[in-house]
Structures are given as C-alpha cells and as structure tokens.
PDB file of C-alpha atoms and ligand atoms in Angstrom:
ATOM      1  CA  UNK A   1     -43.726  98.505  94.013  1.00 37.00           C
ATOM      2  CA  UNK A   2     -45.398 101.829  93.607  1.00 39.00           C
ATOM      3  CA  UNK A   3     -48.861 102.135  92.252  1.00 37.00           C
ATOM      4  CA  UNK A   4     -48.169 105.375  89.784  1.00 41.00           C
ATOM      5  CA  UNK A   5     -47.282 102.993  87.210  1.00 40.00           C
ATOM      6  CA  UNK A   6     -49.813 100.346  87.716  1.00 36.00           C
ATOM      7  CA  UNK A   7     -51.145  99.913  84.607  1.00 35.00           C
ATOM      8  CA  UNK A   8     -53.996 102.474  83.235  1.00 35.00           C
ATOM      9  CA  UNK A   9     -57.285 101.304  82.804  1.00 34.00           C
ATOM     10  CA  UNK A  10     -58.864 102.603  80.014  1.00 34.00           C
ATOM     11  CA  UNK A  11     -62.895 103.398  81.149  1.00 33.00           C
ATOM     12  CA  UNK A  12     -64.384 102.522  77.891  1.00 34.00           C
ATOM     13  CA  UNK A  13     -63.416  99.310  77.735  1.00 34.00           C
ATOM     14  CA  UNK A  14     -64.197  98.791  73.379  1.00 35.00           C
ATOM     15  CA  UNK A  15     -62.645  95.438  73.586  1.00 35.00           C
ATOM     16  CA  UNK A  16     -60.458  96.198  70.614  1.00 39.00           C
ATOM     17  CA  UNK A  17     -57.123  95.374  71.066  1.00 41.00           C
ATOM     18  CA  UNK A  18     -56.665  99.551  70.523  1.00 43.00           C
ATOM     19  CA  UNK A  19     -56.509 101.241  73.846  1.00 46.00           C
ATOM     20  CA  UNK A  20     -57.030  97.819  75.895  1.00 49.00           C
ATOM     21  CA  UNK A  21     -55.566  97.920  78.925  1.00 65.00           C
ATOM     22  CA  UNK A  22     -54.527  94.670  78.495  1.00 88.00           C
ATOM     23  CA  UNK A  23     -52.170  95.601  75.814  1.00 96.00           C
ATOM     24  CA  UNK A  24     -48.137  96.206  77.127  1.00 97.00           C
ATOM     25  CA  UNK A  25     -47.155  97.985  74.022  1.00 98.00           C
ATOM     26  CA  UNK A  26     -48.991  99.871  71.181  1.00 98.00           C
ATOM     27  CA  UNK A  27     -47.113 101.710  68.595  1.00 98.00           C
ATOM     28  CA  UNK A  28     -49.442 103.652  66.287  1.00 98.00           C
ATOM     29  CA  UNK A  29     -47.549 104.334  62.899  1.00 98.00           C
ATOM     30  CA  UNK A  30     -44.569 104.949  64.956  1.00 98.00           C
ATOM     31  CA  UNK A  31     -41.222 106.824  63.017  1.00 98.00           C
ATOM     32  CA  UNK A  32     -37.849 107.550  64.324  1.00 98.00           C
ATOM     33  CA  UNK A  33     -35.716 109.717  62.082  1.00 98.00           C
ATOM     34  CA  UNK A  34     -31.621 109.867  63.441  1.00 96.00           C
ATOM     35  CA  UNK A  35     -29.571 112.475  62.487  1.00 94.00           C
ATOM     36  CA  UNK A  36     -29.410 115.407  60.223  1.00 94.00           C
ATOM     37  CA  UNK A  37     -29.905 114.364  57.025  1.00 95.00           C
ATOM     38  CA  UNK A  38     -32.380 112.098  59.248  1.00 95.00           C
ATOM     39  CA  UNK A  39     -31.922 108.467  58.101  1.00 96.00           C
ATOM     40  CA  UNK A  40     -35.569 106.991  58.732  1.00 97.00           C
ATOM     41  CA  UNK A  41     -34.575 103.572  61.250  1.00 98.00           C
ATOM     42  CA  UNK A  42     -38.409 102.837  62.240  1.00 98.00           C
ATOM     43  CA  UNK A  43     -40.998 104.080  59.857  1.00 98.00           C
ATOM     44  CA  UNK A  44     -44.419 103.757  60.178  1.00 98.00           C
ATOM     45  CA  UNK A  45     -44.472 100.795  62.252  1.00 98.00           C
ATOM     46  CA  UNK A  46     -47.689  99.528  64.235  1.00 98.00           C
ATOM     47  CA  UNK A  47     -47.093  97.544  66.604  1.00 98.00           C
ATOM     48  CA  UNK A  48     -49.524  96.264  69.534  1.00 98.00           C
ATOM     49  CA  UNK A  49     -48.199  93.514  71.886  1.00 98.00           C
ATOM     50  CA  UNK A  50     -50.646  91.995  74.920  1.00 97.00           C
ATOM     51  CA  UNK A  51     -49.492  91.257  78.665  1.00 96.00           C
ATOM     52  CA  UNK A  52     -47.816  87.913  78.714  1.00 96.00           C
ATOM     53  CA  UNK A  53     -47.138  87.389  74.852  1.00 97.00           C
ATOM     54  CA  UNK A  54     -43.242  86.505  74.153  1.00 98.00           C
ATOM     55  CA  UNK A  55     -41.867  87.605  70.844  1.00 98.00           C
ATOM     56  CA  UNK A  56     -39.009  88.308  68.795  1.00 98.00           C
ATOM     57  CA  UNK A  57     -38.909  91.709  66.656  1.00 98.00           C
ATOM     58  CA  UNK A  58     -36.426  89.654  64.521  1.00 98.00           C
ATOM     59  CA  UNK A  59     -34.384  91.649  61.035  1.00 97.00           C
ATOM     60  CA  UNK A  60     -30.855  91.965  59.711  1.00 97.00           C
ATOM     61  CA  UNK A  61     -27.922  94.422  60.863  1.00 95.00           C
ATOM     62  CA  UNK A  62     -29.285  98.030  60.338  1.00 96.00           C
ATOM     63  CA  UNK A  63     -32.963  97.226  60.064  1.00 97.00           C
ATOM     64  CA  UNK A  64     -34.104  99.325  62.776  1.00 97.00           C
ATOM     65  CA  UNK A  65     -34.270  96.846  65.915  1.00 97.00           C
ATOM     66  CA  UNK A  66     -32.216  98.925  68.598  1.00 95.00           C
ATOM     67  CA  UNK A  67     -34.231 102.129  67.244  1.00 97.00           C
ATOM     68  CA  UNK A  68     -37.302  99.713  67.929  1.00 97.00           C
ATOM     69  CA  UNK A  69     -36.226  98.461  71.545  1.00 96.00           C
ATOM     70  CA  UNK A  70     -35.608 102.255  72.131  1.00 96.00           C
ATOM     71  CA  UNK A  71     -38.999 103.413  71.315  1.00 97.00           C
ATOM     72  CA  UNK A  72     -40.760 100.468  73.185  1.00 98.00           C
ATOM     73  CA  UNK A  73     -38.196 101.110  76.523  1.00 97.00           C
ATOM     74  CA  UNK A  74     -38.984 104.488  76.781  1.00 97.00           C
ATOM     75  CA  UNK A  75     -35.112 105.382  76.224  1.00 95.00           C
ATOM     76  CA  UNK A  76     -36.457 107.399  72.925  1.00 95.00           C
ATOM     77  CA  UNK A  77     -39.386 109.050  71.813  1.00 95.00           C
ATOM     78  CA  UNK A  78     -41.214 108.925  68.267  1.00 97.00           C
ATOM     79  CA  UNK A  79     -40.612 111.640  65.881  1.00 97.00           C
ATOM     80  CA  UNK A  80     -44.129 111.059  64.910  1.00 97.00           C
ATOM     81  CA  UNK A  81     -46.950 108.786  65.127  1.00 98.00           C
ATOM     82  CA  UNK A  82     -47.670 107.201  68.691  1.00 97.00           C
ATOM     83  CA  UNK A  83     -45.975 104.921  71.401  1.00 98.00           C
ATOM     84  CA  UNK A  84     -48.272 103.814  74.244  1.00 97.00           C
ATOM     85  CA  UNK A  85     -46.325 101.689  77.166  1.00 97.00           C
ATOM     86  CA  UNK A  86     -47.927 100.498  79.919  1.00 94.00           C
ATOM     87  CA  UNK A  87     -50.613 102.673  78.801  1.00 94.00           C
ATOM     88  CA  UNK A  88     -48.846 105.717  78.775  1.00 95.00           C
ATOM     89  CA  UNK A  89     -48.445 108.009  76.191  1.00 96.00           C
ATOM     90  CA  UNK A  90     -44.716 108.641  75.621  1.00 94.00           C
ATOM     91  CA  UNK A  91     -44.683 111.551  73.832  1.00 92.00           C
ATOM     92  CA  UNK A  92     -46.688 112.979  76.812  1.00 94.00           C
ATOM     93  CA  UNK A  93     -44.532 111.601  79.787  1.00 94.00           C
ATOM     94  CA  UNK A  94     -41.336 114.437  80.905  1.00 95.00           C
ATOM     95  CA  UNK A  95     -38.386 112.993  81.027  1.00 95.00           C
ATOM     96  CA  UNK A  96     -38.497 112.290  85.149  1.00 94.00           C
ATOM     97  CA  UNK A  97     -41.826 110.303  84.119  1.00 95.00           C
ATOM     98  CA  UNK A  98     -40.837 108.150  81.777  1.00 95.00           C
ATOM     99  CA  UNK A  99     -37.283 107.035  84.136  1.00 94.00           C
ATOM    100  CA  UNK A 100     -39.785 106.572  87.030  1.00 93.00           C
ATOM    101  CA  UNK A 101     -41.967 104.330  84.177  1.00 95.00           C
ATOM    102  CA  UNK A 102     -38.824 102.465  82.992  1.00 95.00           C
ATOM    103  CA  UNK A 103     -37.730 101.739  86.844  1.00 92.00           C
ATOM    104  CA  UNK A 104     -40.864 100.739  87.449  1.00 93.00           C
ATOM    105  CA  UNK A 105     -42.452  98.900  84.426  1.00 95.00           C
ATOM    106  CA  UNK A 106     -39.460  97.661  82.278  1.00 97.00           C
ATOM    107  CA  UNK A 107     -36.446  95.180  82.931  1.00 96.00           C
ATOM    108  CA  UNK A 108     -33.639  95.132  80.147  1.00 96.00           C
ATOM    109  CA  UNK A 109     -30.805  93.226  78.475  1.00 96.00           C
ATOM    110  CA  UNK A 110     -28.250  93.689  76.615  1.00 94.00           C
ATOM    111  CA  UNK A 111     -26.071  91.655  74.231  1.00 92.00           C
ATOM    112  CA  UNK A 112     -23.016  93.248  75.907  1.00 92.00           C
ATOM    113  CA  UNK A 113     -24.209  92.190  79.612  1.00 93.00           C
ATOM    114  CA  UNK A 114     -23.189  95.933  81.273  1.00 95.00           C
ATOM    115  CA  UNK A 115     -22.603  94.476  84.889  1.00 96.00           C
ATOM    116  CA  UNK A 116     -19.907  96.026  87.117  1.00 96.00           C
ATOM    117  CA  UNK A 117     -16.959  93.533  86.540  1.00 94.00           C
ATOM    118  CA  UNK A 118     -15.321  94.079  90.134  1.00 93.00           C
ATOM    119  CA  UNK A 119     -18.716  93.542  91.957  1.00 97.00           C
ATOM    120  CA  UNK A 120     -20.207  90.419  92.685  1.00 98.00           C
ATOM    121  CA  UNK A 121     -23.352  88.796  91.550  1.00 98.00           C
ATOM    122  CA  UNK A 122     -25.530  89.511  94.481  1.00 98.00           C
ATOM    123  CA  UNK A 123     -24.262  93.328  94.144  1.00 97.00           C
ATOM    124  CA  UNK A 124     -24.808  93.962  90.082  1.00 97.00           C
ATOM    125  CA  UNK A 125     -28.215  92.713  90.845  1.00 97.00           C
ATOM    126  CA  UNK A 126     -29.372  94.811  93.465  1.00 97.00           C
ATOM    127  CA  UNK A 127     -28.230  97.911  91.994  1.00 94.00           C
ATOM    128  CA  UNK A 128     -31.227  96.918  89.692  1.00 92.00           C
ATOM    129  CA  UNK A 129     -33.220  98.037  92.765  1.00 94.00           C
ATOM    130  CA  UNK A 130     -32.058 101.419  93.377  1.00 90.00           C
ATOM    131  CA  UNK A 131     -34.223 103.463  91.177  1.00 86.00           C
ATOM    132  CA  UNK A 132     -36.727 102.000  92.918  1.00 88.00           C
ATOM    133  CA  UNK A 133     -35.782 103.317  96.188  1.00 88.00           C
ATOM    134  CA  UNK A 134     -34.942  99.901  98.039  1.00 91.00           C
ATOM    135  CA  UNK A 135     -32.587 100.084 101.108  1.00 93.00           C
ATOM    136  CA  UNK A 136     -29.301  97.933 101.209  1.00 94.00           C
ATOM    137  CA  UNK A 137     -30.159  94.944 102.889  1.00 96.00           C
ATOM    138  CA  UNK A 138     -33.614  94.278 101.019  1.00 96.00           C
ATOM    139  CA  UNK A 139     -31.601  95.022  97.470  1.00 97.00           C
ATOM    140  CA  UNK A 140     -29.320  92.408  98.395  1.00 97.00           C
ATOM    141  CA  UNK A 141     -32.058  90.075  99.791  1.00 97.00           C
ATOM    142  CA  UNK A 142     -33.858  90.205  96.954  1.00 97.00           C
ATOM    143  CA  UNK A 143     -30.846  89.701  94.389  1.00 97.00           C
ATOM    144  CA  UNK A 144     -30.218  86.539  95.918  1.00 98.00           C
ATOM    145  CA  UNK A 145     -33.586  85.435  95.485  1.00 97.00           C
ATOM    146  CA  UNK A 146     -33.190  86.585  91.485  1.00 96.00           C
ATOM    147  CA  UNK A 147     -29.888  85.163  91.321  1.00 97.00           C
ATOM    148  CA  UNK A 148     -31.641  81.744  92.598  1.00 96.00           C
ATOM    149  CA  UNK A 149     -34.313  81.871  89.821  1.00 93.00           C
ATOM    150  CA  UNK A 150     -31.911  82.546  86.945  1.00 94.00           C
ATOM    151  CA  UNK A 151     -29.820  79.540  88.794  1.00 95.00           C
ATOM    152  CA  UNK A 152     -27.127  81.147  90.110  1.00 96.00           C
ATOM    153  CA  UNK A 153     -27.473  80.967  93.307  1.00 96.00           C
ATOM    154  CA  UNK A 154     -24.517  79.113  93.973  1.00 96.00           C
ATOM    155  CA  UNK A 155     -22.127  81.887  92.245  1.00 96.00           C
ATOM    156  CA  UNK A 156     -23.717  84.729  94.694  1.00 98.00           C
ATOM    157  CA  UNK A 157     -19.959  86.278  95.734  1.00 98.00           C
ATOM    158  CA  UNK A 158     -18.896  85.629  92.171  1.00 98.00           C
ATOM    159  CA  UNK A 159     -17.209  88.800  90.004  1.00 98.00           C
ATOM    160  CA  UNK A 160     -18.386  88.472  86.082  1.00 97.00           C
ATOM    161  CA  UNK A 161     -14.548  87.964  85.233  1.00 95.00           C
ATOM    162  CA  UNK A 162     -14.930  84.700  87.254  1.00 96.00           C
ATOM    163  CA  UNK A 163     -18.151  83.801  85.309  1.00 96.00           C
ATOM    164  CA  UNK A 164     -18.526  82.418  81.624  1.00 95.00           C
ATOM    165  CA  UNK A 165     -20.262  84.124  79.064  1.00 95.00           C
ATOM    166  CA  UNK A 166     -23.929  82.144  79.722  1.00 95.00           C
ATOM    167  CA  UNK A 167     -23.142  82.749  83.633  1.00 96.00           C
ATOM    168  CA  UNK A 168     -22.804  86.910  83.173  1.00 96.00           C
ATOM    169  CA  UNK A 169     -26.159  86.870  80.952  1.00 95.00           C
ATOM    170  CA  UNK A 170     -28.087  85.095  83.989  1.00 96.00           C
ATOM    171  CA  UNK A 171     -26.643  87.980  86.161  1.00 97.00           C
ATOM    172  CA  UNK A 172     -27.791  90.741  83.501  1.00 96.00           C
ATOM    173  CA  UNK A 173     -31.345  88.950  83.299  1.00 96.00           C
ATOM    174  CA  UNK A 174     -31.511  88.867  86.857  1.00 96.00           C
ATOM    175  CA  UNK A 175     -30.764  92.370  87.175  1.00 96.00           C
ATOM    176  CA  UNK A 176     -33.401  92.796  84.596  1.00 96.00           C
ATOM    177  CA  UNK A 177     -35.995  90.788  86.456  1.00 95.00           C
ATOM    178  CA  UNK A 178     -35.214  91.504  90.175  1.00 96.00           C
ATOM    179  CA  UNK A 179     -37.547  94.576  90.407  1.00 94.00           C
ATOM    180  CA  UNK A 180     -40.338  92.730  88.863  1.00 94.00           C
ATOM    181  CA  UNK A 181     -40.972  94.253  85.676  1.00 96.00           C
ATOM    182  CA  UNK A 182     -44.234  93.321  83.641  1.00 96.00           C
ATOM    183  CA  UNK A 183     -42.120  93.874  80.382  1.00 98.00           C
ATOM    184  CA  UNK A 184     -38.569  92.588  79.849  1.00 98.00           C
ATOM    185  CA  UNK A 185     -36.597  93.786  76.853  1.00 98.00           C
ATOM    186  CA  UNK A 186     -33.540  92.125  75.395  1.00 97.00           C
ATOM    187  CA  UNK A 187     -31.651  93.236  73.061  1.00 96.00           C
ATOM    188  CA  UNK A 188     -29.562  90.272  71.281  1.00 95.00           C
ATOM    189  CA  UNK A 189     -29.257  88.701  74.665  1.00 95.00           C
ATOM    190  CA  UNK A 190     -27.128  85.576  73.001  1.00 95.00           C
ATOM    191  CA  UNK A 191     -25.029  87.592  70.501  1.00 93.00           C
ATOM    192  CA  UNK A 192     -22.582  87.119  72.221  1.00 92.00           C
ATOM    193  CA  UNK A 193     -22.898  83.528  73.802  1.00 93.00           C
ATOM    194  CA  UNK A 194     -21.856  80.533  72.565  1.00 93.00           C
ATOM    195  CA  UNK A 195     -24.975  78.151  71.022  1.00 93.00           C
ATOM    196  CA  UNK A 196     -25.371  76.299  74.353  1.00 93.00           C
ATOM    197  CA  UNK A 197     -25.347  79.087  76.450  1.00 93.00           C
ATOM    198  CA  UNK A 198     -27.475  81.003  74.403  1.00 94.00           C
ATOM    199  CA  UNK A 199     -30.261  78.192  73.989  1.00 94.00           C
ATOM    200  CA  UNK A 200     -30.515  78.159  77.913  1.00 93.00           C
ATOM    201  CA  UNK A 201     -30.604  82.047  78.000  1.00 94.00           C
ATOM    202  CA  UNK A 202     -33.661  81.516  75.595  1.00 95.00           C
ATOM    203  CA  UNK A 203     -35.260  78.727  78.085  1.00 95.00           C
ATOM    204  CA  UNK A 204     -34.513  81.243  80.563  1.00 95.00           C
ATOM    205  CA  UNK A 205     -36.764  84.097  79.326  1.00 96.00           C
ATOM    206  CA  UNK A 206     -39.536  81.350  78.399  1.00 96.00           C
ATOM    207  CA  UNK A 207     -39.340  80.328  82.049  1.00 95.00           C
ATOM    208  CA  UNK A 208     -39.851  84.254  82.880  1.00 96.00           C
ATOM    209  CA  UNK A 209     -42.711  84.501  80.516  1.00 97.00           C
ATOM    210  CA  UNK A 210     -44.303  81.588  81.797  1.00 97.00           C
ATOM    211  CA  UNK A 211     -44.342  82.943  85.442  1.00 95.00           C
ATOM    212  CA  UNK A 212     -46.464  86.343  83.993  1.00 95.00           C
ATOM    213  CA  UNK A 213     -43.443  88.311  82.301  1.00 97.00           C
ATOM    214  CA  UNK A 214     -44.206  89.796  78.834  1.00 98.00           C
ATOM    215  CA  UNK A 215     -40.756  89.607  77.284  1.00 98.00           C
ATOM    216  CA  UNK A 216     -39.717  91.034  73.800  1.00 98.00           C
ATOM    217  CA  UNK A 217     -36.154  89.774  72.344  1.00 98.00           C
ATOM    218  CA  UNK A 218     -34.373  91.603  69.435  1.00 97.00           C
ATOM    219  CA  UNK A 219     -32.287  89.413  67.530  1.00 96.00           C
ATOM    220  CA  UNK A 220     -30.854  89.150  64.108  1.00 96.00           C
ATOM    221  CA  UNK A 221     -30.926  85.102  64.508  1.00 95.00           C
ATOM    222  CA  UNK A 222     -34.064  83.429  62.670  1.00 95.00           C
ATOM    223  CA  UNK A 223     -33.517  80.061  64.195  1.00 94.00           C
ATOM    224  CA  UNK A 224     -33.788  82.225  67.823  1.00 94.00           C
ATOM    225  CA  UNK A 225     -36.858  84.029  66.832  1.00 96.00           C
ATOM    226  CA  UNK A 226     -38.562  80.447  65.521  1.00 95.00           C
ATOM    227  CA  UNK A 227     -37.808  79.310  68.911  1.00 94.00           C
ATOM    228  CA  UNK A 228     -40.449  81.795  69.938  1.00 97.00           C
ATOM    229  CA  UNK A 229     -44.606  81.663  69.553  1.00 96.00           C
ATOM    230  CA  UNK A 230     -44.667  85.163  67.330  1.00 98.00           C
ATOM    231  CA  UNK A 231     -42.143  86.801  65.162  1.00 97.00           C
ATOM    232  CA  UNK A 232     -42.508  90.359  64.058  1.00 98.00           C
ATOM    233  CA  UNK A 233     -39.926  90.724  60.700  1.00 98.00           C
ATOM    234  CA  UNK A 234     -38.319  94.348  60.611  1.00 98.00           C
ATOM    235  CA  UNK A 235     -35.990  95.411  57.306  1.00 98.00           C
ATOM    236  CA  UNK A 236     -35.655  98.977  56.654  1.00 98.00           C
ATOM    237  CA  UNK A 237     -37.558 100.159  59.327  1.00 98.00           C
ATOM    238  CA  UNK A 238     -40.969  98.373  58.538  1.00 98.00           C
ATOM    239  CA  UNK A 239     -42.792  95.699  59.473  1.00 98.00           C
ATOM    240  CA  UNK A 240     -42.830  92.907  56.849  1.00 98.00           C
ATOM    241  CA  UNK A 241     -44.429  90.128  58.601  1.00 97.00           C
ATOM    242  CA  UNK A 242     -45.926  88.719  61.680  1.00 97.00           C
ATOM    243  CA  UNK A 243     -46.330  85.925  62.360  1.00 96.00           C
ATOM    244  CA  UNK A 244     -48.180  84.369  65.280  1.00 94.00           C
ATOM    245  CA  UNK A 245     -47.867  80.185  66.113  1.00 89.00           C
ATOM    246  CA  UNK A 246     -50.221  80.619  68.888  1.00 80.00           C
ATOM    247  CA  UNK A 247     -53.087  81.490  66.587  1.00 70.00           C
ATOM    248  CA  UNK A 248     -55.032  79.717  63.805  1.00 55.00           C
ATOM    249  CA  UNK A 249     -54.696  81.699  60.912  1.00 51.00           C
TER     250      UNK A 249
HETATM  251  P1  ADP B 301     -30.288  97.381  64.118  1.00 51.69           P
HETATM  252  O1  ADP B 301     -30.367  97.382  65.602  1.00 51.69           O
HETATM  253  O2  ADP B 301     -31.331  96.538  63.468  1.00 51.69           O
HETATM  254  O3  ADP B 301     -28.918  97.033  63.624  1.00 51.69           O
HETATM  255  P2  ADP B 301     -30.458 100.292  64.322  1.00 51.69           P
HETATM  256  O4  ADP B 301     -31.753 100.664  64.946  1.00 51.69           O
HETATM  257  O5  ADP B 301     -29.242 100.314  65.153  1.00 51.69           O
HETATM  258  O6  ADP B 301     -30.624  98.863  63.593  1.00 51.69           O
HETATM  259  O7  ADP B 301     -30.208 101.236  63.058  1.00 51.69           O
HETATM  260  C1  ADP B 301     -31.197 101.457  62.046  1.00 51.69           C
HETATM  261  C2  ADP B 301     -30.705 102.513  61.082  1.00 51.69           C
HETATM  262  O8  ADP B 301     -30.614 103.768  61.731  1.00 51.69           O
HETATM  263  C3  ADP B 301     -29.335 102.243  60.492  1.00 51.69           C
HETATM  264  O9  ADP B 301     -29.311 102.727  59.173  1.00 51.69           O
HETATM  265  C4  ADP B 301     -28.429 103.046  61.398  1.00 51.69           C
HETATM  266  O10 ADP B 301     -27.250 103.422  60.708  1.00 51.69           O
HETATM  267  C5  ADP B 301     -29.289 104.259  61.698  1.00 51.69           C
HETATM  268  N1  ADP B 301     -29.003 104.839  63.022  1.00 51.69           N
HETATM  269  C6  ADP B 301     -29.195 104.232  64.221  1.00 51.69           C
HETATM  270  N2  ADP B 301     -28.854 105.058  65.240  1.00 51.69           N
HETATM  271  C7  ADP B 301     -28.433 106.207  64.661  1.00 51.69           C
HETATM  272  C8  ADP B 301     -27.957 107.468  65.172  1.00 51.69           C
HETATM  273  N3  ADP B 301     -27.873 107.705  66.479  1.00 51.69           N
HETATM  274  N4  ADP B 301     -27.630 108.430  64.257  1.00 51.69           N
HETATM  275  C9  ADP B 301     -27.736 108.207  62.942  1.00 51.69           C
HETATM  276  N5  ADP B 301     -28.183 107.066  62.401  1.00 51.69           N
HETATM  277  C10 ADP B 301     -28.531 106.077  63.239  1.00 51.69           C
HETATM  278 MG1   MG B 302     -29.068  96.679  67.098  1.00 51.69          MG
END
C-alpha cells in the first residue's frame, strides 16, 4: 500500500466537519452539467461523508446517482463547485493522479458485475491488484484470501458462467475490496439479484463496513437504503433529505 495516498492531514485541525481529515468525501456545492445543451444531473449538491459511515445516496431513474458515484470515484470531475476525496482536491489532481488515487483509495461495484466471464474467481480478483503494482503470485494469494471473506472460498477455480447471480456479485465485491480500499462504492450492487441474493450482498457490505470500510451504495430501492444507518435522497440532481438513524435529531 503506498503512502502518496494516505490520507491528508489537514494542520489546522478546526474540528468542523469542513476540511477534517477525518472526512472520506466532501462535496462543496458540487454541479455536473452533461452534454451540449448541458442537462444539469448533480446541482449544487453538498455532501460530506466521515471514515467508516455506510450510506445510501438513494433517488429514482435519472436523478443524478451515477453522475454522483462519478464525482465521488474520481471517474469525473465537477463542472463547478468542489469535490474533496480522501482529502484531495479533484479538480486539482491530473488525470495520472487521480487513477493512482482511485487504485489506491477506492474499491467499486457495479450492478452489471464486469468480471472476465472465462477467468476464474481467484483470477477476476487479482486483476483488482494490478494497478497497484502486485506481482502474480501475491495477486492471486491475496484474492483467495478476499474470495474467503466474501465466502467464496470454496468456488476459487470457478468461471462467473458457473456462478449464480449473488455468487458473481461476491466476486465483483471482492475485487472491489481485495486492495483494501478505505472507500467502497457500489453502484446498484443488487439490481440485478434476486431479493435473497441481494439481502446477503447488503449483509455483505455491512460486514465490510464493520471491519473499517466506509462504503457508499447507490440504489433506486427505498427498502435497500432503510436497511442502512443514513440515507441521502437525490431527485433532479439535489439533495432533498438526509437522514441519519445513528444520530438523535
Ligand atoms: P441515475 O443514475 O440516477 O439514473 P444519471 O446520473 O445516470 O442518473 O443521470 C442524471 C441525468 O443526467 C439524466 O437526465 C441523464 O439523462 C443525464 N445524463 C447522464 N449522463 C449523461 C451524458 N453522458 N450525457 C448527457 N446526459 C447525461
Ligand atoms: Mg444510474
């Protein structure tokens, strides 16, 4: 794990939750505009989320989520107003930063799983590890040992055509997870899952929170996001509500 992306401390320490180290994300009235004429997806949103928390940015079709998820993985940079990851400034980062920050600092997941379909498990996992510069044998050694925490580690030689729906998500999450990432991403991770399978994906990314992950799942599903300790509502691009169980209000 290299140290470039260790998180920034920030030497003046105000204790607000602005510019707190301890914060993972912090969007500052944070637009993206698409297109040309630009159709505003995320307008003005503010956004700050602490290490550990698990939440769901949860809105309908067309509300701005993958635009969201975007901005907060680094994939896509504001048009205005500011996105702080990790403590970095993404407007600032060049292009080679921000893929060394991603490798580095975020795991993700999608609803369509994007594994490798004629490579096994163990091998869709530890490509997870090559941005990261890990030879061979230590990819695959420590796939196995991501495989075992998603509980798969009895389907190691397994191709995803030999695995059900629930089964190729595990793979994807442990791809996700397998470089250590503080921040894990998922974008509709049980769209496409049956309800069982999908409930123990969402035990699954509790589990990874509990064990110091700071996870953020997308999702159009309200009974998903209640499943979850805060819930930040997008619709056309804002933030109408959020709501945190953890805290007395
Ligand atoms: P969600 O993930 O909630 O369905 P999106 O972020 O995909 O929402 O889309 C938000 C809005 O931005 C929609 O109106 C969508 O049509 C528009 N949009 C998203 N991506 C693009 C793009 N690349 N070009 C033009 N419009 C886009
Ligand atoms: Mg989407």
């Amino acid at each position: 794990m290299s140290a470039t992306y260790a998180t920034t401390h920030n030497t003046t320490h105000t204790g607000s939750r602005s510019g707190s180290s301890a914060n993972v994300i912090e969007l500052d009235a944070v637009t993206r505009d698409h297109g040309s004429p630009p159709v505003r997806a995320v307008d003005a949103v503010s956004l700050t989320v602490a290490r550990g928390e698990l939440l769901a940015i949860v809105g309908p079709s067309g509300s701005g989520k993958s635009s969201l998820l975007n901005l907060i993985g680094t994939l896509d940079r504001p048009t205005s107003g500011r996105a702080r990851i990790s403590g970095h400034d993404v407007s600032t980062l060049s292009d080679a930063a921000l893929s060394a920050l991603r490798a580095h600092r975020i795991g993700f997941v999608f609803q369509q799983f994007h594994l490798a379909e004629g490579t096994s498990a163990v091998d869709n996992v530890a490509d997870g590890l090559i941005y990261l510069g890990v030879g061979l044998s230590e990819r695959r050694r420590r796939a196995v040992t991501a495989l075992t925490r998603v509980g798969l580690g009895h389907r190691l030689t397994h191709k995803p055509n030999q695995m059900s729906g629930g089964e190729r998500q595990r793979v994807a999450i442990a791809r996700a997870v397998v470089g250590d990432p503080p921040l894990l991403l998922a974008d509709e991770p049980t769209g496409n899952l049956d309800q069982k399978s999908g409930t123990s994906v969402v035990e699954l990314l509790h589990e990874l929170n509990l064990a110091g992950t700071t996870v953020v799942v997308i999702t159009h599903d309200v009974e998903l996001a209640e499943r979850l300790p805060r819930r930040v509502t997008i619709r056309d691009g804002r933030v109408v509500s959020d709501v945190d169980s953890r805290v007395a209000s």
